[in-house]
Short mmCIF file of C-alpha atoms in Angstrom, two decimals:
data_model
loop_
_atom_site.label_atom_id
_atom_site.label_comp_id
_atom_site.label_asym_id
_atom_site.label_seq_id
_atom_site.Cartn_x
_atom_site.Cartn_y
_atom_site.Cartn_z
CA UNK A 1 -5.05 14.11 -38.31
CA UNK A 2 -3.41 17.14 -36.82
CA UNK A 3 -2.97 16.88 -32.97
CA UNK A 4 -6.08 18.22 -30.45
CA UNK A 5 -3.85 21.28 -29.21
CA UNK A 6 -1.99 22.44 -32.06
CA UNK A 7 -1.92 25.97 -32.25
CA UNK A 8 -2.36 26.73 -28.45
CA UNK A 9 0.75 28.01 -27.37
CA UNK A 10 1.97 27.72 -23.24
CA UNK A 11 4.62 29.85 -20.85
CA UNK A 12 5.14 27.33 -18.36
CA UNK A 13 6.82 28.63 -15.26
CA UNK A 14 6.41 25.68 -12.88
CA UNK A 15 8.77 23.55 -11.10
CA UNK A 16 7.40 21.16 -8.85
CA UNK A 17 5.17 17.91 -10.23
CA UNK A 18 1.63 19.48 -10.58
CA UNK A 19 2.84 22.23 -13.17
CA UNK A 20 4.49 20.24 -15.17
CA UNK A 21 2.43 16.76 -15.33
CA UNK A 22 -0.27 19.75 -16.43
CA UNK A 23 1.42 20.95 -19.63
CA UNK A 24 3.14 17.40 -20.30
CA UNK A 25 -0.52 16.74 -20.64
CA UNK A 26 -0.79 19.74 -23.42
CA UNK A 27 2.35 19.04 -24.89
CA UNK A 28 1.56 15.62 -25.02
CA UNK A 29 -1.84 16.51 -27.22
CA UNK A 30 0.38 18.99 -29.20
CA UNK A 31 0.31 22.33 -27.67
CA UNK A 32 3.35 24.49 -28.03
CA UNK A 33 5.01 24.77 -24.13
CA UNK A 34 7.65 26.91 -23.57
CA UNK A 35 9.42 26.05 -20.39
CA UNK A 36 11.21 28.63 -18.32
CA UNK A 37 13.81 27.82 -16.42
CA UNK A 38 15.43 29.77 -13.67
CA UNK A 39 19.77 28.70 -13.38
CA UNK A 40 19.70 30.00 -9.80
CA UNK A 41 17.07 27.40 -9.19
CA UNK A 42 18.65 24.63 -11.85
CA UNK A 43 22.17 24.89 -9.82
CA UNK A 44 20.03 24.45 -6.62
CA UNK A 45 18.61 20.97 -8.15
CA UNK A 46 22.14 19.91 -9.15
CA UNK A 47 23.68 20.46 -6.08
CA UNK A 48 20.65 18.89 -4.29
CA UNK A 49 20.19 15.74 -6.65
CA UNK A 50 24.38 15.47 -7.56
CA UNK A 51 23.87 16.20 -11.28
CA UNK A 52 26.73 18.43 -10.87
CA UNK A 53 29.07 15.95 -10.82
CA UNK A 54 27.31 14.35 -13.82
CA UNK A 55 29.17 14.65 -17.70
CA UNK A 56 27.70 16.31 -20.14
CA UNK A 57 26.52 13.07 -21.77
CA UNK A 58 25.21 11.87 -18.27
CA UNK A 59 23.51 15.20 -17.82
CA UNK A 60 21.86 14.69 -21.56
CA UNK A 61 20.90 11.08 -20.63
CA UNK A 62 19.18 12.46 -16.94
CA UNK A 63 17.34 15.21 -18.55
CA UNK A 64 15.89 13.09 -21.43
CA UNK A 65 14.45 10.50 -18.30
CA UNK A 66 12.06 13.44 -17.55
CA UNK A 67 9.07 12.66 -18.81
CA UNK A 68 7.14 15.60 -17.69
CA UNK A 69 9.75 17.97 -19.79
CA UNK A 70 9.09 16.02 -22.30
CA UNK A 71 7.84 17.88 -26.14
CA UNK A 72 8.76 21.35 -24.53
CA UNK A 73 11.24 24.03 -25.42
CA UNK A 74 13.46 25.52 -22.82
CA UNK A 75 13.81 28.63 -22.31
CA UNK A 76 16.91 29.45 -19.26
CA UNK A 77 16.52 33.12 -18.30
CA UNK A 78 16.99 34.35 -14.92
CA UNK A 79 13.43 35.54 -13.82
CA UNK A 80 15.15 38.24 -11.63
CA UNK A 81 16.81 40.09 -14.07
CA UNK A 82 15.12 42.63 -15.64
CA UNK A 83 15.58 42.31 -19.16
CA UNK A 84 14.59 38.97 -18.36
CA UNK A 85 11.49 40.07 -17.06
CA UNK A 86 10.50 42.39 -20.05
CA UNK A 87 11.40 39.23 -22.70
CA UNK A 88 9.23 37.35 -20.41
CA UNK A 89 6.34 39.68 -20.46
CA UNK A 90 6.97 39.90 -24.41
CA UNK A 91 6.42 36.23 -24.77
CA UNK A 92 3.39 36.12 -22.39
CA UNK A 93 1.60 38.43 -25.38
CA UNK A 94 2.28 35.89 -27.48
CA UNK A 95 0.59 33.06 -25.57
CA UNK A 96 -2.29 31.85 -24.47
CA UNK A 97 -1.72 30.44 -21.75
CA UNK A 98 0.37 30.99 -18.64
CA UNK A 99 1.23 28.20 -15.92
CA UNK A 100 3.25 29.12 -12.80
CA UNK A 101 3.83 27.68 -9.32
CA UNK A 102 5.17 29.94 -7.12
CA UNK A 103 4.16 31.69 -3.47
CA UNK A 104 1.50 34.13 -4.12
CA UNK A 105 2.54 37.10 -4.88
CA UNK A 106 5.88 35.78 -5.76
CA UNK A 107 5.71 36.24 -9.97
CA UNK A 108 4.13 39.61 -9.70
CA UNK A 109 6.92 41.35 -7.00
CA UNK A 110 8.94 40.46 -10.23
CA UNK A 111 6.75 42.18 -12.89
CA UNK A 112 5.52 38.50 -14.03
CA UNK A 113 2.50 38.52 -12.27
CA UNK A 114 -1.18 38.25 -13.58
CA UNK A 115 -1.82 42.41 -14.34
CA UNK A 116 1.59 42.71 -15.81
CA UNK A 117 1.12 39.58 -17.98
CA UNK A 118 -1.96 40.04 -19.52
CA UNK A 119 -1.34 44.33 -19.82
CA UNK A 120 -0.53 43.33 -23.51
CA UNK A 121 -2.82 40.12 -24.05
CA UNK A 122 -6.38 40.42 -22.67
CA UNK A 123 -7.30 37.28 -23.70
CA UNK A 124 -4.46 35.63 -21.81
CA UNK A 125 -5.14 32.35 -19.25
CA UNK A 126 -2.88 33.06 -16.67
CA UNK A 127 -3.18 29.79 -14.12
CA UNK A 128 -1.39 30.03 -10.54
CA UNK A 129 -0.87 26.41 -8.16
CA UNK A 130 -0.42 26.58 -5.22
CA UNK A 131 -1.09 24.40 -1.83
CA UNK A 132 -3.98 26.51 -0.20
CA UNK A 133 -4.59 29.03 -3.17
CA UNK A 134 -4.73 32.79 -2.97
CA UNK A 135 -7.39 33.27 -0.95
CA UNK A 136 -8.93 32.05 2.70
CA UNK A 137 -7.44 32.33 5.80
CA UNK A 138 -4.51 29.87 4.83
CA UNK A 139 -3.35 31.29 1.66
CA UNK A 140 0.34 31.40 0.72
CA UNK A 141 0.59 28.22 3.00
CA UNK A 142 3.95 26.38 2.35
CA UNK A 143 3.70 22.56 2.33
CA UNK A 144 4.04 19.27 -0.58
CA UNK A 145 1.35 16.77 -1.76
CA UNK A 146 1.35 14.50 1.98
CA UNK A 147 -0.18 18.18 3.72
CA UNK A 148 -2.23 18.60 1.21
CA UNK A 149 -3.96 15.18 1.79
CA UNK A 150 -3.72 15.79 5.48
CA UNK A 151 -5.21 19.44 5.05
CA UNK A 152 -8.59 17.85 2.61
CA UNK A 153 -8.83 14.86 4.92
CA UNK A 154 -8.09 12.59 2.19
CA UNK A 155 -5.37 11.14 4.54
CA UNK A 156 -7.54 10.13 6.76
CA UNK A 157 -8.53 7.56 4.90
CA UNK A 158 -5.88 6.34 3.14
CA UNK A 159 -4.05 3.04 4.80
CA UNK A 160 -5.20 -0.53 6.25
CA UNK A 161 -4.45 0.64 9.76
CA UNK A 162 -7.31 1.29 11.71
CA UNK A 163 -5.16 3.37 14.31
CA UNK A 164 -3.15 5.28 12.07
CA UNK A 165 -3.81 6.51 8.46
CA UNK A 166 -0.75 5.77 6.05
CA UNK A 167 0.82 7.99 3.02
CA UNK A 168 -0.39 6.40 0.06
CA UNK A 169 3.42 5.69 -1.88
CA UNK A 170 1.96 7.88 -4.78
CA UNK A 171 2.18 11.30 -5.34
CA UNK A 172 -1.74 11.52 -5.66
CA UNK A 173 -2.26 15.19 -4.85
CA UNK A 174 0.15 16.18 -7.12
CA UNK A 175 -1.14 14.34 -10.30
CA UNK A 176 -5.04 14.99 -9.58
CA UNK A 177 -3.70 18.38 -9.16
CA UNK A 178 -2.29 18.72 -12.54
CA UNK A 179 -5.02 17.07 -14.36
CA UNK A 180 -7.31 19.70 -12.89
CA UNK A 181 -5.42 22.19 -13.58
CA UNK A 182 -5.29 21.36 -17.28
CA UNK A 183 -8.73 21.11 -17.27
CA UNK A 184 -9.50 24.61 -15.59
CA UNK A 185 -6.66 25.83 -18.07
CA UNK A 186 -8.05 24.23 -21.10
CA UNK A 187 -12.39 25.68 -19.79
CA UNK A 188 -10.69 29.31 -19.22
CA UNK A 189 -9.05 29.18 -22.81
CA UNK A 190 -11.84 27.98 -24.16
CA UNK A 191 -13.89 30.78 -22.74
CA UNK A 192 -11.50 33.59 -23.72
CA UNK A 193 -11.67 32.45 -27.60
CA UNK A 194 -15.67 33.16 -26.97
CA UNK A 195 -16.22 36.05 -24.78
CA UNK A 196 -12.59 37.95 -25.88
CA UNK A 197 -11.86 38.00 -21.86
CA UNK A 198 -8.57 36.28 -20.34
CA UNK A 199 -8.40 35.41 -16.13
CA UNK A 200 -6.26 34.79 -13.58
CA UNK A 201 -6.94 31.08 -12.12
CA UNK A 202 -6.38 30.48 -8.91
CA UNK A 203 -5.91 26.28 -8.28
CA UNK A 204 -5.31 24.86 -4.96
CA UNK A 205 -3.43 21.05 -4.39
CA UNK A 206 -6.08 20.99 -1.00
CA UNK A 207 -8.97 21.87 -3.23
CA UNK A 208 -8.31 19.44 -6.21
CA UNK A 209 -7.35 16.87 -3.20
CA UNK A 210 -10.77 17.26 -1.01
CA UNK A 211 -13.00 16.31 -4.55
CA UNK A 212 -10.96 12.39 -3.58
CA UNK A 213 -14.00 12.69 -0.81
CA UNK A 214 -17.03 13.07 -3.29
CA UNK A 215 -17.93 9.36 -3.11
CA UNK A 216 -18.15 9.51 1.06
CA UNK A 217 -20.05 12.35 1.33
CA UNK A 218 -22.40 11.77 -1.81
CA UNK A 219 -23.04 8.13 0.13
CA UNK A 220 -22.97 9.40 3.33
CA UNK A 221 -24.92 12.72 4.62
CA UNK A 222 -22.75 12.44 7.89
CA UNK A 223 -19.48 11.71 6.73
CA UNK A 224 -18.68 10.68 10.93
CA UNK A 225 -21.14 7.79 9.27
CA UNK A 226 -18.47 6.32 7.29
CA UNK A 227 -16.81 3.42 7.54
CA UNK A 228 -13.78 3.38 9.87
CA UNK A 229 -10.39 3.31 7.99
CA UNK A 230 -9.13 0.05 6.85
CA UNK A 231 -12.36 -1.56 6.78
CA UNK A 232 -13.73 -3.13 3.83
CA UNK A 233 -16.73 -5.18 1.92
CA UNK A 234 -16.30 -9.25 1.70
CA UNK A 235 -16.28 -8.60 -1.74
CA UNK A 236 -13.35 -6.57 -2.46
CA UNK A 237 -10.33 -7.94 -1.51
CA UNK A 238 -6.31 -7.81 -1.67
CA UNK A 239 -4.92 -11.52 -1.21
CA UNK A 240 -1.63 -12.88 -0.58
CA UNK A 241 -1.20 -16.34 -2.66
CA UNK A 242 0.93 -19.47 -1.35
CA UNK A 243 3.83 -17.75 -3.71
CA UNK A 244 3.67 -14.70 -1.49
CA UNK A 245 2.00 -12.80 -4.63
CA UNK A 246 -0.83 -10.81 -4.51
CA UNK A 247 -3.92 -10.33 -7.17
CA UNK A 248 -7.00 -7.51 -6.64
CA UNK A 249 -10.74 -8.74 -6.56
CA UNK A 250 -13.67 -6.49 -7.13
CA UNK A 251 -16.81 -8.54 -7.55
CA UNK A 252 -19.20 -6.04 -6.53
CA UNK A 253 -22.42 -6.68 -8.54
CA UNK A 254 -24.35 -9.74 -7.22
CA UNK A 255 -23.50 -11.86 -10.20
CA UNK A 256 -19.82 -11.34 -10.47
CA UNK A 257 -20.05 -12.03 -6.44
CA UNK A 258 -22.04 -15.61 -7.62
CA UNK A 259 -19.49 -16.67 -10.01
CA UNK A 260 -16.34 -15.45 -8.02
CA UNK A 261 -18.14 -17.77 -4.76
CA UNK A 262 -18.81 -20.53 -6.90
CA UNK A 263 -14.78 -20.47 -8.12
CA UNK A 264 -13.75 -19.83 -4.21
CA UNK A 265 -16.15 -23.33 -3.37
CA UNK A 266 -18.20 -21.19 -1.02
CA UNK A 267 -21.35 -21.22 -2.52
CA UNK A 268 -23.13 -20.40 0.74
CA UNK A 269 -20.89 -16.77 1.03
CA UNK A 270 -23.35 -15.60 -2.02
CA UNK A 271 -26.29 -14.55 -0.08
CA UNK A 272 -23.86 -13.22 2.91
CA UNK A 273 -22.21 -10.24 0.53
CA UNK A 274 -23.76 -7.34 2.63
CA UNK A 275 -23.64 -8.74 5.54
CA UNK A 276 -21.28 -6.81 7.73
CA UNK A 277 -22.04 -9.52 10.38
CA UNK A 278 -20.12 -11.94 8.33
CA UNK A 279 -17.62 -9.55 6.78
CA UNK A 280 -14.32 -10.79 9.08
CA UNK A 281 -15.53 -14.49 8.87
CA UNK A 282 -16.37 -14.31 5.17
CA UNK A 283 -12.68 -12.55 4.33
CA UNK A 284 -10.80 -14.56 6.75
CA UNK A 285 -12.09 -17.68 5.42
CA UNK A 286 -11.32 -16.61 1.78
CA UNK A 287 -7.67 -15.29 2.66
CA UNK A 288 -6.80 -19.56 3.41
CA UNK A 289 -8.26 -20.62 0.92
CA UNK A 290 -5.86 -18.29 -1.48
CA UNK A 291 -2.71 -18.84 0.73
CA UNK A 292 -3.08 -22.25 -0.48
CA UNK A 293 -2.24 -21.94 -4.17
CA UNK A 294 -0.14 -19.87 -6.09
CA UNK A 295 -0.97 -16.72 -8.06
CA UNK A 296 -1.09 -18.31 -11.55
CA UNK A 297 -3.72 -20.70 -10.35
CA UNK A 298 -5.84 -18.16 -9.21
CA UNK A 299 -5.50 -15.55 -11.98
CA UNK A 300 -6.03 -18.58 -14.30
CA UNK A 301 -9.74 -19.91 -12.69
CA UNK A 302 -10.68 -16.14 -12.81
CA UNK A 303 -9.95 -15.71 -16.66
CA UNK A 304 -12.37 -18.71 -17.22
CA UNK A 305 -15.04 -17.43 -14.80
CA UNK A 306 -14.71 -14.34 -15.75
CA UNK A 307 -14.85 -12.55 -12.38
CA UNK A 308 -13.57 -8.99 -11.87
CA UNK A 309 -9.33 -9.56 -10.73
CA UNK A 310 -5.78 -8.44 -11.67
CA UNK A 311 -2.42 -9.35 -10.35
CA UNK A 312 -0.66 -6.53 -8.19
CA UNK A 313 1.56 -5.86 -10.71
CA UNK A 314 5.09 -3.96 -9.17
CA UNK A 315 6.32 -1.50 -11.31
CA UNK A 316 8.85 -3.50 -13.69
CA UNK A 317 5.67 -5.97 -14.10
CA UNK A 318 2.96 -3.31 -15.03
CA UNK A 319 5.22 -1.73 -17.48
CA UNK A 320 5.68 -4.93 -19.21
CA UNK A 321 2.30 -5.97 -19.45
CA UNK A 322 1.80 -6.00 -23.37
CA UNK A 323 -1.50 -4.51 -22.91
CA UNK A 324 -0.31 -1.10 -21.98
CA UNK A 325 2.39 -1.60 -24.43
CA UNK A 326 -0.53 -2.32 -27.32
CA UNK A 327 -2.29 0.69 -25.92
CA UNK A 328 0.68 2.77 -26.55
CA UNK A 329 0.79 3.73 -22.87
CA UNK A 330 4.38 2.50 -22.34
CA UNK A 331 6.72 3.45 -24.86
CA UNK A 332 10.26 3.45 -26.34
CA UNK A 333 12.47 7.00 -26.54
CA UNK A 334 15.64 7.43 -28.17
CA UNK A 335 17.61 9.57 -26.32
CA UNK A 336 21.14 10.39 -25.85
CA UNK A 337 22.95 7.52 -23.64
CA UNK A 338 20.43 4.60 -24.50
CA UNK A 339 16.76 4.19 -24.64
CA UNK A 340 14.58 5.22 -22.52
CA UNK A 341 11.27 3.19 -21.44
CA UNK A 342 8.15 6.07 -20.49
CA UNK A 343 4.96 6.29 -20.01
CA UNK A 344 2.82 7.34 -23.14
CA UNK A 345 -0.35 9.59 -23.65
CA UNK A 346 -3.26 8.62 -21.04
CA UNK A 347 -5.56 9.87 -23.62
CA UNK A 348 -5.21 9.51 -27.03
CA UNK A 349 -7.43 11.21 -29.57
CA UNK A 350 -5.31 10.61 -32.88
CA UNK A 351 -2.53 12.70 -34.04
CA UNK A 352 -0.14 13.13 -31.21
CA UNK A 353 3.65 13.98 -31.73
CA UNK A 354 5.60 11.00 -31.36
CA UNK A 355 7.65 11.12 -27.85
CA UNK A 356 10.72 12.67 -27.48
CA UNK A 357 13.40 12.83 -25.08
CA UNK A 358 13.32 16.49 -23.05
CA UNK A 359 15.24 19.04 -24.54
CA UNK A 360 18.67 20.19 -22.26
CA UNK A 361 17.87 23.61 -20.03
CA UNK A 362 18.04 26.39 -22.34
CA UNK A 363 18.05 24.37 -26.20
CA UNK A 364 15.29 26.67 -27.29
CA UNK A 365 16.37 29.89 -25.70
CA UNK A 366 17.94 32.01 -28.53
CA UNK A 367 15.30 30.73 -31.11
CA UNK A 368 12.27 31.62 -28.78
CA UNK A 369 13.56 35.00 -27.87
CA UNK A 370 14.73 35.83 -31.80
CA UNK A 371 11.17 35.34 -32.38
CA UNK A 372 10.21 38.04 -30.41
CA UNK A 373 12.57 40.16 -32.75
CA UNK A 374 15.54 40.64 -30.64
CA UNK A 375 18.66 40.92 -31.89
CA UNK A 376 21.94 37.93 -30.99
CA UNK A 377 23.54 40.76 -28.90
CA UNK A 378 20.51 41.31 -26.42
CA UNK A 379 19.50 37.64 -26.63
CA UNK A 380 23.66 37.15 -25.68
CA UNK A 381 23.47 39.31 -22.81
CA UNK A 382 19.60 38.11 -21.21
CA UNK A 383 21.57 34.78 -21.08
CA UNK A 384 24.68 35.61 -19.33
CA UNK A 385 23.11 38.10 -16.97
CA UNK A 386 25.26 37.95 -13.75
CA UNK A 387 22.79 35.51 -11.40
CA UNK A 388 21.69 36.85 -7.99
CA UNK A 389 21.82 34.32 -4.95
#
């Protein structure tokens, strides 16, 4: 079975998480990415992170950890040089799509921009994220994935504290981010093979965060209505066992809410479930009676009842469970230095390359450019251009 994406061919041109969790989603389902990469901005990262001070086999061993580079080529030209920018605009005719992440307007002062891109591929997808998008009275907004939750509200309701919302130790605007933007990339592609007609798309991180809200306000026509931060049905629950471990219950439907009761020895809770009355009582009662045994116990009576649970797994834990592992969702890479442990494929529909370890900054540069017919002396001198600061 060949892969889902084969065929479609990507410029990718972003940096921070969004871009590139999008196209390690197409790569990931076989699409051919091409990854630029700037060395004013690679230096920057070096300096920043201390890979400078790495060896080239330490360097090898960091850059194959990154599993969002992972199944792209790397292209290192220096986006401000113009020879640069005409190979650039070259290889955008030969794509499909293009992904970039920079400050509006930033990509087209350069030449790179939408117009100049798709001047010699109509049918180009030409994709732009940003934190506020490129139009309304905050575009070009600077800011990371914490302002865009603040910005879309989402923050607001994130955290147990009823007096202060808390960031929620993921990076959630930034991956919902990049799976809608592979989706709006993917529609607009599709669209172009049928109507012959390419576009810019414009996606914003506080857009693609507020749509984290549809459940409030499609349950709530005032969304002031809403439950106060923090606050929770009886019958979902996060509880701390005697061995200080935690497990997740979600016995919503009335008869996994029987069953769990019945396990618990609190028959009399089942008629109480949506009874805000008898929330605190019904949740403090439960949290003793789970501080008095240890996790193992608990998970154990669940698997028998069969009641909606899970331990909190920490990291180490989840990516040992052997279900993710049978699932092909954790996997094994082979890369230089060791192996490397990484998450596989969310979605699998048959046919996907096997993972590999990310390719070093510029691997692919001299064979992607010599496929746009230059010659080794032009493709020599693009890559030692002298680098502006």
């Amino acid at each position: 079975m060949k892969p889902a994406l084969q065929g479609l061919r990507v410029l990718d041109f972003s940096r921070l998480l969004p871009g590139p969790y999008c196209t390690w989603l197409m790569a990931d389902q076989g699409a051919e990415v091409i990854r630029v990469e700037n060395p004013r901005e690679l230096a920057k990262q070096a300096r920043v992170f201390g890979w400078d001070r790495l060896s080239p086999e330490e360097m090898a061993h960091q850059r194959g950890r990154d599993m969002l580079a992972r199944g792209k080529q790397s292209v290192m030209l220096d986006i401000g040089d113009a020879g640069a920018q005409q190979a650039l605009r070259d290889l955008a005719s030969t794509c499909d799509i293009v992904i970039e992440d920079y400050r509006p307007g930033v990509l087209a002062g350069l030449g790179l921009g939408y117009d100049d891109m798709a001047a010699g591929n109509p049918t180009l997808v030409y994709l732009s994220l940003t934190l506020t998008g490129a139009t309304g009275p905050l575009a070009g907004k600077p800011g990371h994935d914490p302002v865009a939750l603040a910005l879309s509200g989402v923050l607001s309701r994130c955290g147990e504290d009823p007096e202060a919302p808390g960031l929620p130790g993921i990076p959630a605007a930034d991956i919902a981010t990049g799976a809608h933007a592979a989706f709006a990339a993917l529609a607009a592609w599709q669209a172009a093979k049928v109507t012959g007609q390419g576009r810019h798309v414009d996606v914003a991180m506080a857009d693609c965060s507020m749509t984290m809200l549809a459940n409030i306000l499609a349950r709530h026509q005032n969304p002031a209505d809403a439950p106060a931060r923090g606050s929770r049905r009886a019958d979902l629950g996060l509880w701390q066992c005697a061995d200080g471990k935690w497990l997740c219950t979600t016995d919503m439907e009335p008869r996994y809410w029987a069953k769990f009761c019945e396990v618990m020895g609190k028959p009399e809770f089942i008629a109480a479930q949506l009874d805000p009355a008898r929330r605190d009582e019904i949740r403090t009662t439960l949290a003793a009676i789970f501080a008095a045994q240890p996790r193992a116990h608990w998970l154990a009576l669940f698997e028998r009842a069969g009641t909606q649970f899970a331990p909190v797994n920490d990291v180490v834990e989840a990516l040992a469970e052997p279900h993710f592992r049978d699932r092909g969702m954790v996997v094994e890479v082979e890369a230089p230095g060791g192996t490397l442990t990484q998450l596989g494929p969310p979605v699998r529909l048959g046919g996907e390359p096997a993972p590999a370890p990310a390719r070093l900054p510029g691997a692919d540069t001299h064979a992607v450019l010599a496929r746009l017919g230059l010659d080794a002396q032009t493709i020599t001198a693009l890559t030692s251009a002298p680098q502006k600061t």
